[in-house]
Amino acid sequence: MKKPIGIIDSGVGGLTVAKEVMRQLPNETIYYVGDTARCPYGPRSSEEVARFTWDMTEYLIQYDIKMLIIACNTATAVVLNEIKETLSIPVLGVILPGARAALKHSHSGKIGVLGTVGTIRSNAYSKALKSINQDVKVSALACPKFVPLVESGEYEGDFARRIVSKTLQQMKADRLDTLILGCTHYPLLEPIIQEVIGAEVKVISSGEETAREASTILDYNESLAVGDHTPHHRFFTTGSSKIFAQLASKWLQQDHLIVETIDL
Amino acid sequence: MKKPIGIIDSGVGGLTVAKEVMRQLPNETIYYVGDTARCPYGPRSSEEVARFTWDMTEYLIQYDIKMLIIACNTATAVVLNEIKETLSIPVLGVILPGARAALKHSHSGKIGVLGTVGTIRSNAYSKALKSINQDVKVSALACPKFVPLVESGEYEGDFARRIVSKTLQQMKADRLDTLILGCTHYPLLEPIIQEVIGAEVKVISSGEETAREASTILDYNESLAVGDHTPHHRFFTTGSSKIFAQLASKWLQQDHLIVETIDL
């Protein structure tokens, strides 16, 4: 089915999900909305996060999308269930795919979660993990300094390494075997996070896992785009289309992206 | 939802899938049918494989299962679509979960598949992989000596190592980065296969991947068993319940399994 997959995020972080969907499902067309002007969502109230997420959802619905991916952990924690119950198309968040992948990889049952203040405060990962296996031990850590590092493009180098190292210090005593990056911005910091936490810990990126589940659900609903299509992705931002295009081109390693500024 | 998940296989190989479902979804109850008396399915005609698979399916339907997993690649290749179209519950095979996991892991796009003569002849993996990404290169290899090694319990030691080494010889020149174990018996041989093919190749077990997708689909349908249930698994075999119980207890590391011999 040639209809687009809609992906929404508070900013550019959800591009890590978009990139994985493009890699794992190269026939699919993506329509992406990044609410860059109102990013970050992490410190906002639940009411605001819900309202902003609905704004993006309603914007994409007009394009007859066949699936909606809420590529923002904060928004998933707050409003996934409500949107899922309202729309007739499949709606995926990023929390359960990350949780399921962690349960698949973890043998010791000691699982760490990194996220924004909003995501960690919501306890969404712990609830998701324990709803499937009540015996796991979850260590959750809010990392409020990580999103600004990524949005500002400073996710490589010594400054980022110092911040990550200091933030994860207390987690190293927990002897985790699996660590979930519970924010779609964090995969940009993954090389540093892996280095700091140690090679023996399996680091799970919710982006990769959500792309995989999108494929499972589209296949289950018989609505995968099969055969040789050339997808025409579109990107919408509430902020500067120029800055968005620069970041997106670098991350997705694609030139000539179509980026449009919209009002929500 | 407390209804059981049905798992069917030509013999004991599907226990690798059952084991993963138990590990990743410890609240779920499993009803397993192994058609040991008519195993292996690999060399049989499509008509026979279809008929035998329907026999097992109809047997489990009487127990009001909420999902059916066809944990046999040969049966999946032949009859998954027909059963899926006929039943009202979700029906999963093991081929697409393995294919999707391979597409997620592979960066070079050079993917190998090991399977029975029937599975390889059906070209099912190649079709599944290319339906999602037409650019991948697939090397498929039939390994008719592997299932007898596993069913006879000789899957460890020098004899197994010699057979695996000789079988995979020709594949080593293909410079794969991902290898799919396209038969649910093969995970028992995984340590030897990994050793022979080399540590740089990611070996994908369809069992783990299918358990993960079962979790995704049950969650999507809101029929996961949540909370603290003690599952009561049941195992049915068309062969000797004693031999089945011995093998199953060893693989699943569980004592006191309930194994019943049935006629199909």
Coordinates of C-alpha atoms in Angstrom, one line a residue:
Chain A
M1 CA 0.0 0.0 0.0
K2 CA 1.6 3.3 -1.1
K3 CA 0.1 5.6 1.6
P4 CA 2.7 7.3 3.7
I5 CA 3.7 6.4 7.3
G6 CA 3.4 9.4 9.6
I7 CA 6.1 10.0 12.2
I8 CA 5.9 12.8 14.8
D9 CA 8.3 14.1 17.3
S10 CA 9.0 17.1 19.5
G11 CA 11.9 18.0 17.2
V12 CA 14.7 16.2 15.3
G13 CA 15.2 13.3 17.6
G14 CA 12.5 11.2 15.9
L15 CA 14.7 11.3 12.7
T16 CA 16.6 8.4 14.3
V17 CA 13.3 6.4 14.0
A18 CA 12.7 7.7 10.4
K19 CA 16.2 6.7 9.4
E20 CA 15.6 3.2 10.7
V21 CA 12.3 2.9 8.9
M22 CA 14.0 4.1 5.7
R23 CA 16.7 1.4 6.2
Q24 CA 14.5 -1.5 7.2
L25 CA 11.6 -0.6 4.9
P26 CA 13.1 1.1 1.9
N27 CA 9.8 1.1 -0.1
E28 CA 7.9 3.1 2.4
T29 CA 7.2 6.8 2.2
I30 CA 7.5 8.9 5.3
Y31 CA 5.8 12.1 6.3
Y32 CA 7.5 13.6 9.3
V33 CA 6.5 16.4 11.6
G34 CA 9.0 17.9 14.1
D35 CA 7.6 20.4 16.5
T36 CA 11.0 22.1 16.8
A37 CA 9.6 25.5 17.8
R38 CA 8.1 24.0 21.0
C39 CA 10.9 21.5 21.7
P40 CA 11.8 20.0 24.2
Y41 CA 8.7 18.3 25.5
G42 CA 10.5 16.6 28.4
P43 CA 10.0 19.4 31.0
R44 CA 6.4 20.4 29.9
S45 CA 3.2 19.5 31.7
S46 CA 1.2 16.5 30.5
E47 CA -1.6 18.7 29.2
E48 CA 0.8 20.6 27.0
V49 CA 2.5 17.5 25.7
A50 CA -1.0 16.0 24.9
R51 CA -2.2 19.1 23.1
F52 CA 1.0 19.5 21.0
T53 CA 1.0 15.8 20.1
W54 CA -2.6 16.0 19.0
D55 CA -1.7 19.1 16.8
M56 CA 0.9 17.1 14.9
T57 CA -1.4 14.1 14.6
E58 CA -4.3 16.1 13.2
Y59 CA -1.9 17.7 10.7
L60 CA -0.8 14.4 9.3
I61 CA -4.2 12.8 9.2
Q62 CA -5.1 15.1 6.3
Y63 CA -2.5 13.2 4.2
D64 CA -4.3 9.8 4.6
I65 CA -1.4 8.2 6.4
K66 CA -1.7 4.4 6.9
M67 CA 0.2 4.3 10.3
L68 CA 1.3 6.9 12.9
I69 CA 4.5 6.5 14.9
I70 CA 4.8 8.7 17.9
A71 CA 8.6 8.9 17.8
C72 CA 8.9 10.8 21.1
N73 CA 9.1 8.9 24.4
T74 CA 7.6 11.8 26.4
A75 CA 4.6 12.0 24.1
T76 CA 4.2 8.2 24.0
A77 CA 4.1 8.1 27.8
V78 CA 1.5 10.8 28.0
V79 CA -0.9 10.4 25.1
L80 CA -0.3 7.1 23.1
N81 CA -3.3 5.3 24.5
E82 CA -5.7 8.2 23.9
I83 CA -4.6 8.6 20.2
K84 CA -4.6 4.9 19.7
E85 CA -8.2 4.6 20.9
T86 CA -9.3 7.6 18.7
L87 CA -7.7 6.8 15.3
S88 CA -8.7 3.9 13.1
I89 CA -5.1 3.4 11.8
P90 CA -2.4 1.6 13.8
V91 CA -0.6 3.9 16.2
L92 CA 2.8 2.9 17.6
G93 CA 4.8 4.5 20.4
V94 CA 8.5 4.0 21.1
I95 CA 8.2 2.6 24.6
L96 CA 6.9 -0.9 24.2
P97 CA 9.2 -1.7 21.2
G98 CA 12.2 -0.7 23.4
A99 CA 10.8 -2.7 26.4
R100 CA 10.2 -5.8 24.3
A101 CA 13.7 -5.7 22.8
A102 CA 15.2 -5.3 26.2
L103 CA 13.3 -8.3 27.5
K104 CA 14.5 -10.3 24.5
H105 CA 18.2 -9.3 25.1
S106 CA 18.3 -9.4 28.9
H107 CA 19.2 -12.6 30.6
S108 CA 20.0 -11.2 34.1
G109 CA 16.7 -9.2 34.2
K110 CA 18.6 -6.1 35.3
I111 CA 17.6 -3.4 32.8
G112 CA 18.5 0.3 32.8
V113 CA 16.5 3.1 31.2
L114 CA 17.7 6.6 30.3
G115 CA 15.1 9.2 29.4
T116 CA 13.9 12.8 29.8
V117 CA 12.5 14.0 33.2
G118 CA 9.0 13.6 31.8
T119 CA 9.5 10.0 30.6
I120 CA 11.3 8.9 33.8
R121 CA 8.7 10.6 36.0
S122 CA 5.9 8.8 34.1
N123 CA 7.4 5.4 35.0
A124 CA 6.3 4.3 31.6
Y125 CA 9.2 2.0 30.9
S126 CA 9.1 0.3 34.3
K127 CA 5.3 -0.3 33.9
A128 CA 5.8 -1.6 30.3
L129 CA 8.6 -4.0 31.3
K130 CA 6.8 -5.2 34.5
S131 CA 3.5 -5.7 32.7
I132 CA 5.2 -8.4 30.6
N133 CA 7.7 -9.8 33.2
Q134 CA 7.1 -8.7 36.8
D135 CA 10.5 -10.2 37.9
V136 CA 12.8 -7.7 36.1
K137 CA 14.7 -5.0 38.0
V138 CA 14.6 -1.6 36.4
S139 CA 17.0 1.3 37.1
A140 CA 15.7 4.5 35.6
L141 CA 17.7 7.7 35.2
A142 CA 16.6 11.1 34.0
C143 CA 19.3 12.8 31.7
P144 CA 18.0 16.3 31.2
K145 CA 21.3 17.4 29.7
F146 CA 21.3 15.0 26.8
V147 CA 18.6 16.5 24.5
P148 CA 20.1 20.0 24.4
L149 CA 23.5 18.4 23.5
V150 CA 21.8 16.7 20.5
E151 CA 19.6 19.6 19.3
S152 CA 22.6 21.9 19.4
G153 CA 24.7 19.4 17.4
E154 CA 27.3 18.9 20.2
Y155 CA 26.8 15.2 20.5
E156 CA 30.4 14.3 19.6
G157 CA 33.6 15.2 21.3
D158 CA 35.0 15.8 24.8
F159 CA 32.2 18.1 26.1
A160 CA 29.5 15.4 25.4
R161 CA 31.8 12.7 26.8
R162 CA 32.2 14.6 30.1
I163 CA 28.4 15.1 30.5
V164 CA 27.5 11.5 29.7
S165 CA 30.2 10.1 31.9
K166 CA 29.1 12.2 34.9
T167 CA 25.4 11.4 34.3
L168 CA 25.9 7.7 34.1
Q169 CA 28.3 7.4 37.0
Q170 CA 25.7 6.2 39.5
M171 CA 24.3 3.6 37.1
K172 CA 27.6 1.7 36.8
A173 CA 27.1 0.1 40.2
D174 CA 23.8 -1.5 39.1
R175 CA 25.4 -4.3 37.0
L176 CA 22.9 -4.0 34.2
D177 CA 23.1 -6.3 31.2
T178 CA 20.8 -4.1 29.0
L179 CA 20.3 -0.4 28.7
I180 CA 17.4 1.2 26.9
L181 CA 17.9 4.6 25.3
G182 CA 14.4 5.9 26.3
C183 CA 14.6 9.0 24.2
T184 CA 14.9 9.2 20.4
H185 CA 17.6 11.9 20.7
Y186 CA 19.9 9.6 22.5
P187 CA 21.0 7.3 19.6
L188 CA 23.2 10.2 18.4
L189 CA 25.0 9.9 21.7
E190 CA 25.1 6.1 21.5
P191 CA 28.9 5.6 20.8
I192 CA 29.7 7.7 23.9
I193 CA 27.0 6.0 26.1
Q194 CA 28.3 2.6 25.0
E195 CA 31.9 3.5 25.8
V196 CA 30.9 4.9 29.3
I197 CA 28.6 2.1 30.3
G198 CA 30.9 -0.7 29.1
A199 CA 30.9 -3.1 26.2
E200 CA 29.3 -5.9 28.2
V201 CA 26.0 -3.9 28.4
K202 CA 23.7 -4.3 25.4
V203 CA 22.4 -0.8 24.4
I204 CA 18.9 -0.8 22.9
S205 CA 17.8 2.0 20.5
S206 CA 14.1 2.5 20.5
G207 CA 14.3 3.8 16.9
E208 CA 15.6 0.5 15.5
E209 CA 13.1 -1.5 17.5
T210 CA 10.1 0.7 16.5
A211 CA 11.0 0.4 12.8
R212 CA 11.0 -3.4 13.2
E213 CA 7.6 -3.4 14.9
A214 CA 6.2 -1.0 12.3
S215 CA 7.2 -3.7 9.8
T216 CA 5.5 -6.4 11.8
I217 CA 2.2 -4.5 12.2
L218 CA 2.1 -3.4 8.6
D219 CA 2.7 -6.9 7.5
Y220 CA 0.1 -8.2 9.9
N221 CA -2.4 -5.7 8.4
E222 CA -1.3 -6.6 4.9
S223 CA -0.4 -2.9 4.2
L224 CA 3.3 -3.0 3.6
A225 CA 4.5 -1.3 0.4
V226 CA 5.9 -4.2 -1.6
G227 CA 7.9 -4.1 -4.8
D228 CA 10.0 -1.4 -6.2
H229 CA 8.6 2.1 -5.3
T230 CA 10.7 5.2 -5.1
P231 CA 9.5 6.9 -1.9
H232 CA 8.9 10.6 -1.7
H233 CA 9.5 11.6 1.9
R234 CA 8.3 14.9 3.2
F235 CA 9.4 16.7 6.3
F236 CA 7.5 19.4 8.2
T237 CA 8.8 21.5 11.0
T238 CA 7.3 24.3 13.2
G239 CA 10.7 25.9 13.3
S240 CA 13.3 26.9 10.7
S241 CA 13.2 24.7 7.6
K242 CA 16.8 25.6 6.9
I243 CA 18.2 24.4 10.2
F244 CA 16.0 21.4 10.2
A245 CA 17.2 20.5 6.6
Q246 CA 20.8 20.8 7.6
L247 CA 20.5 18.5 10.6
A248 CA 18.3 16.1 8.8
S249 CA 20.5 15.9 5.7
K250 CA 23.5 15.1 8.0
W251 CA 21.7 12.4 10.0
L252 CA 19.9 10.7 7.2
Q253 CA 22.8 11.1 4.8
Q254 CA 20.5 12.4 2.1
D255 CA 20.7 15.5 0.0
H256 CA 17.8 17.5 -1.3
L257 CA 15.3 16.8 1.5
I258 CA 12.0 18.5 1.1
V259 CA 11.5 20.5 4.4
E260 CA 8.5 22.8 4.8
T261 CA 7.7 25.1 7.7
I262 CA 4.2 24.7 9.1
D263 CA 2.0 26.4 11.7
L264 CA 0.3 24.1 14.3
Chain B
M1 CA -6.1 -12.6 28.3
K2 CA -5.5 -16.0 29.8
K3 CA -6.2 -18.1 26.8
P4 CA -3.2 -20.2 25.6
I5 CA -0.9 -19.6 22.7
G6 CA -0.8 -22.6 20.3
I7 CA 2.5 -23.6 18.9
I8 CA 2.8 -26.4 16.3
D9 CA 5.9 -28.1 14.8
S10 CA 6.9 -31.2 12.9
G11 CA 8.6 -32.4 16.0
V12 CA 10.7 -31.0 18.9
G13 CA 12.4 -28.2 16.9
G14 CA 9.6 -25.8 17.7
L15 CA 10.5 -26.1 21.4
T16 CA 13.2 -23.4 20.6
V17 CA 10.3 -21.1 19.8
A18 CA 8.3 -22.2 22.9
K19 CA 11.4 -21.6 25.1
E20 CA 11.7 -18.1 23.8
V21 CA 8.0 -17.4 24.3
M22 CA 8.3 -18.6 27.9
R23 CA 11.3 -16.4 28.5
Q24 CA 10.1 -13.2 26.8
L25 CA 6.4 -13.7 27.9
P26 CA 6.5 -15.5 31.2
N27 CA 2.8 -14.9 31.9
E28 CA 1.6 -16.7 28.8
T29 CA 0.4 -20.3 28.7
I30 CA 1.5 -22.5 25.8
Y31 CA -0.2 -25.5 24.2
Y32 CA 2.4 -27.2 22.0
V33 CA 1.8 -30.0 19.4
G34 CA 4.9 -31.8 17.9
D35 CA 4.1 -34.2 15.1
T36 CA 7.1 -36.4 16.0
A37 CA 5.7 -39.5 14.5
R38 CA 5.6 -38.0 11.0
C39 CA 8.8 -35.8 11.4
P40 CA 10.8 -34.6 9.4
Y41 CA 8.5 -32.5 7.1
G42 CA 11.5 -31.2 5.1
P43 CA 11.5 -34.0 2.4
R44 CA 7.7 -34.4 2.2
S45 CA 5.4 -33.1 -0.6
S46 CA 3.6 -29.8 -0.2
E47 CA 0.3 -31.6 -0.1
E48 CA 1.4 -33.8 2.9
V49 CA 2.9 -30.9 4.8
A50 CA -0.3 -28.9 4.3
R51 CA -2.5 -31.8 5.5
F52 CA -0.4 -32.6 8.5
T53 CA -0.2 -28.9 9.5
W54 CA -3.9 -28.5 9.3
D55 CA -4.3 -31.7 11.5
M56 CA -2.3 -30.0 14.3
T57 CA -4.1 -26.7 13.8
E58 CA -7.5 -28.3 14.1
Y59 CA -6.4 -30.2 17.2
L60 CA -5.4 -26.9 19.0
I61 CA -8.4 -24.9 17.9
Q62 CA -10.6 -27.0 20.3
Y63 CA -8.7 -25.4 23.2
D64 CA -9.7 -21.8 22.2
I65 CA -6.2 -20.6 21.6
K66 CA -5.7 -16.8 21.1
M67 CA -2.8 -17.1 18.6
L68 CA -1.3 -19.8 16.5
I69 CA 2.5 -20.0 15.9
I70 CA 3.6 -22.3 13.1
A71 CA 7.0 -23.0 14.5
C72 CA 8.2 -25.0 11.5
N73 CA 9.8 -23.3 8.5
T74 CA 8.7 -26.0 6.1
A75 CA 5.1 -25.7 7.2
T76 CA 5.2 -21.9 7.2
A77 CA 6.5 -21.9 3.6
V78 CA 3.8 -24.2 2.4
V79 CA 0.6 -23.4 4.3
L80 CA 0.9 -20.2 6.5
N81 CA -1.1 -18.0 4.1
E82 CA -3.9 -20.5 3.8
I83 CA -4.3 -21.0 7.6
K84 CA -4.0 -17.3 8.2
E85 CA -6.9 -16.6 5.8
T86 CA -9.0 -19.3 7.3
L87 CA -8.7 -18.7 11.1
S88 CA -10.0 -15.6 12.9
I89 CA -7.1 -15.5 15.4
P90 CA -3.6 -14.1 14.6
V91 CA -1.4 -16.8 12.9
L92 CA 2.4 -16.3 12.8
G93 CA 5.0 -18.2 10.9
V94 CA 8.7 -18.2 11.5
I95 CA 9.9 -16.9 8.2
L96 CA 9.0 -13.2 8.2
P97 CA 10.2 -12.6 11.8
G98 CA 13.6 -14.1 10.8
A99 CA 13.6 -12.1 7.6
R100 CA 12.8 -8.8 9.4
A101 CA 15.4 -9.4 12.1
A102 CA 18.0 -10.0 9.3
L103 CA 17.1 -6.8 7.5
K104 CA 17.4 -4.9 10.8
H105 CA 20.9 -6.4 11.5
S106 CA 22.4 -6.5 8.1
H107 CA 24.3 -3.4 6.9
S108 CA 26.0 -5.0 3.9
G109 CA 22.8 -6.6 2.6
K110 CA 24.5 -10.0 2.2
I111 CA 22.3 -12.4 4.0
G112 CA 22.6 -16.2 4.2
V113 CA 19.8 -18.7 4.9
L114 CA 20.1 -22.2 6.2
G115 CA 17.1 -24.5 5.9
T116 CA 15.7 -27.9 5.1
V117 CA 15.4 -29.0 1.4
G118 CA 11.7 -28.0 1.4
T119 CA 12.2 -24.5 2.8
I120 CA 15.1 -23.7 0.6
R121 CA 13.4 -25.1 -2.5
S122 CA 10.3 -23.0 -1.7
N123 CA 12.5 -19.8 -1.9
A124 CA 10.4 -18.4 0.9
Y125 CA 13.1 -16.5 2.7
S126 CA 14.4 -15.0 -0.5
K127 CA 10.9 -13.9 -1.4
A128 CA 10.2 -12.5 2.1
L129 CA 13.5 -10.6 2.2
K130 CA 13.2 -9.2 -1.3
S131 CA 9.5 -8.2 -0.9
I132 CA 10.8 -5.7 1.8
N133 CA 14.1 -4.8 0.3
Q134 CA 14.8 -5.8 -3.3
D135 CA 18.5 -4.9 -3.1
V136 CA 19.6 -7.6 -0.6
K137 CA 21.7 -10.5 -1.8
V138 CA 20.5 -13.9 -0.5
S139 CA 22.6 -17.0 -0.3
A140 CA 20.5 -20.0 0.5
L141 CA 21.8 -23.5 1.5
A142 CA 19.9 -26.7 2.2
C143 CA 21.3 -28.6 5.2
P144 CA 19.4 -32.0 5.2
K145 CA 21.8 -33.5 7.7
F146 CA 21.1 -31.0 10.5
V147 CA 17.6 -32.0 11.6
P148 CA 18.5 -35.7 12.2
L149 CA 21.5 -34.5 14.3
V150 CA 19.1 -32.6 16.5
E151 CA 16.3 -35.1 16.7
S152 CA 18.8 -37.8 17.7
G153 CA 20.3 -35.6 20.4
E154 CA 23.7 -35.5 18.7
Y155 CA 23.9 -31.7 18.4
E156 CA 27.0 -31.3 20.4
G157 CA 30.5 -32.7 19.9
D158 CA 32.9 -33.5 17.2
F159 CA 30.6 -35.5 14.9
A160 CA 28.2 -32.5 14.7
R161 CA 31.1 -30.1 14.2
R162 CA 32.4 -32.1 11.3
I163 CA 29.0 -32.1 9.5
V164 CA 28.4 -28.4 10.1
S165 CA 31.8 -27.5 9.0
K166 CA 31.6 -29.5 5.8
T167 CA 28.0 -28.2 5.0
L168 CA 28.9 -24.5 5.5
Q169 CA 32.2 -24.7 3.6
Q170 CA 30.9 -23.2 0.4
M171 CA 29.1 -20.4 2.2
K172 CA 32.3 -18.9 3.7
A173 CA 33.2 -17.3 0.4
D174 CA 30.0 -15.3 0.3
R175 CA 31.2 -12.7 2.9
L176 CA 27.8 -12.6 4.6
D177 CA 27.2 -10.2 7.5
T178 CA 24.0 -12.0 8.7
L179 CA 22.9 -15.7 8.7
I180 CA 19.4 -16.8 9.3
L181 CA 18.8 -20.2 10.9
G182 CA 15.8 -21.0 8.8
C183 CA 14.8 -24.1 10.7
T184 CA 13.7 -24.2 14.3
H185 CA 15.9 -27.2 15.0
Y186 CA 19.1 -25.3 14.2
P187 CA 19.4 -23.1 17.3
L188 CA 20.5 -26.2 19.1
L189 CA 23.5 -26.3 16.7
E190 CA 24.0 -22.5 17.0
P191 CA 27.2 -22.6 19.0
I192 CA 28.8 -24.8 16.4
I193 CA 27.3 -22.8 13.4
Q194 CA 28.6 -19.5 14.9
E195 CA 32.1 -21.0 15.4
V196 CA 32.2 -22.4 11.8
I197 CA 30.8 -19.3 10.1
G198 CA 32.9 -16.8 12.1
A199 CA 32.2 -14.3 14.9
E200 CA 31.8 -11.4 12.5
V201 CA 28.6 -12.9 11.1
K202 CA 25.4 -12.2 13.1
V203 CA 23.4 -15.4 13.5
I204 CA 19.6 -14.9 13.7
S205 CA 17.4 -17.4 15.4
S206 CA 13.9 -17.5 14.1
G207 CA 12.7 -18.7 17.5
E208 CA 13.8 -15.6 19.4
E209 CA 12.4 -13.3 16.7
T210 CA 9.0 -15.0 16.5
A211 CA 8.6 -14.8 20.2
R212 CA 9.3 -11.0 19.9
E213 CA 6.7 -10.6 17.1
A214 CA 4.1 -12.7 19.1
S215 CA 4.5 -10.1 21.8
T216 CA 4.1 -7.3 19.4
I217 CA 0.9 -8.7 17.8
L218 CA -0.7 -9.7 21.1
D219 CA 0.0 -6.3 22.5
Y220 CA -1.4 -4.7 19.3
N221 CA -4.6 -6.8 19.7
E222 CA -4.7 -6.0 23.5
S223 CA -4.6 -9.7 24.3
L224 CA -1.4 -10.1 26.3
A225 CA -1.6 -11.9 29.6
V226 CA -0.7 -9.2 32.0
G227 CA 0.0 -9.5 35.7
D228 CA 1.1 -12.4 37.7
H229 CA -0.3 -15.6 36.3
T230 CA 1.2 -19.0 36.7
P231 CA 1.0 -20.6 33.3
H232 CA 0.1 -24.2 32.9
H233 CA 1.7 -25.4 29.6
R234 CA 0.7 -28.6 27.9
F235 CA 2.6 -30.6 25.3
F236 CA 1.1 -33.0 22.8
T237 CA 3.1 -35.4 20.6
T238 CA 2.1 -37.9 18.0
G239 CA 5.1 -40.0 19.1
S240 CA 6.4 -41.3 22.4
S241 CA 5.5 -39.0 25.2
K242 CA 8.5 -40.4 27.2
I243 CA 11.1 -39.5 24.6
F244 CA 9.4 -36.1 24.0
A245 CA 9.4 -35.4 27.7
Q246 CA 13.1 -36.2 28.1
L247 CA 14.1 -33.9 25.2
A248 CA 11.7 -31.1 26.2
S249 CA 12.8 -31.2 29.9
K250 CA 16.4 -30.9 28.8
W251 CA 15.9 -28.1 26.3
L252 CA 13.4 -26.1 28.4
Q253 CA 15.2 -26.8 31.6
Q254 CA 12.0 -27.7 33.3
D255 CA 11.0 -30.8 35.3
H256 CA 7.5 -32.3 35.5
L257 CA 6.3 -31.4 32.0
I258 CA 2.9 -32.6 31.1
V259 CA 3.3 -34.5 27.8
E260 CA 0.4 -36.4 26.2
T261 CA 0.4 -38.7 23.2
I262 CA -2.3 -37.9 20.7
D263 CA -3.6 -39.3 17.4
L264 CA -4.0 -36.9 14.5

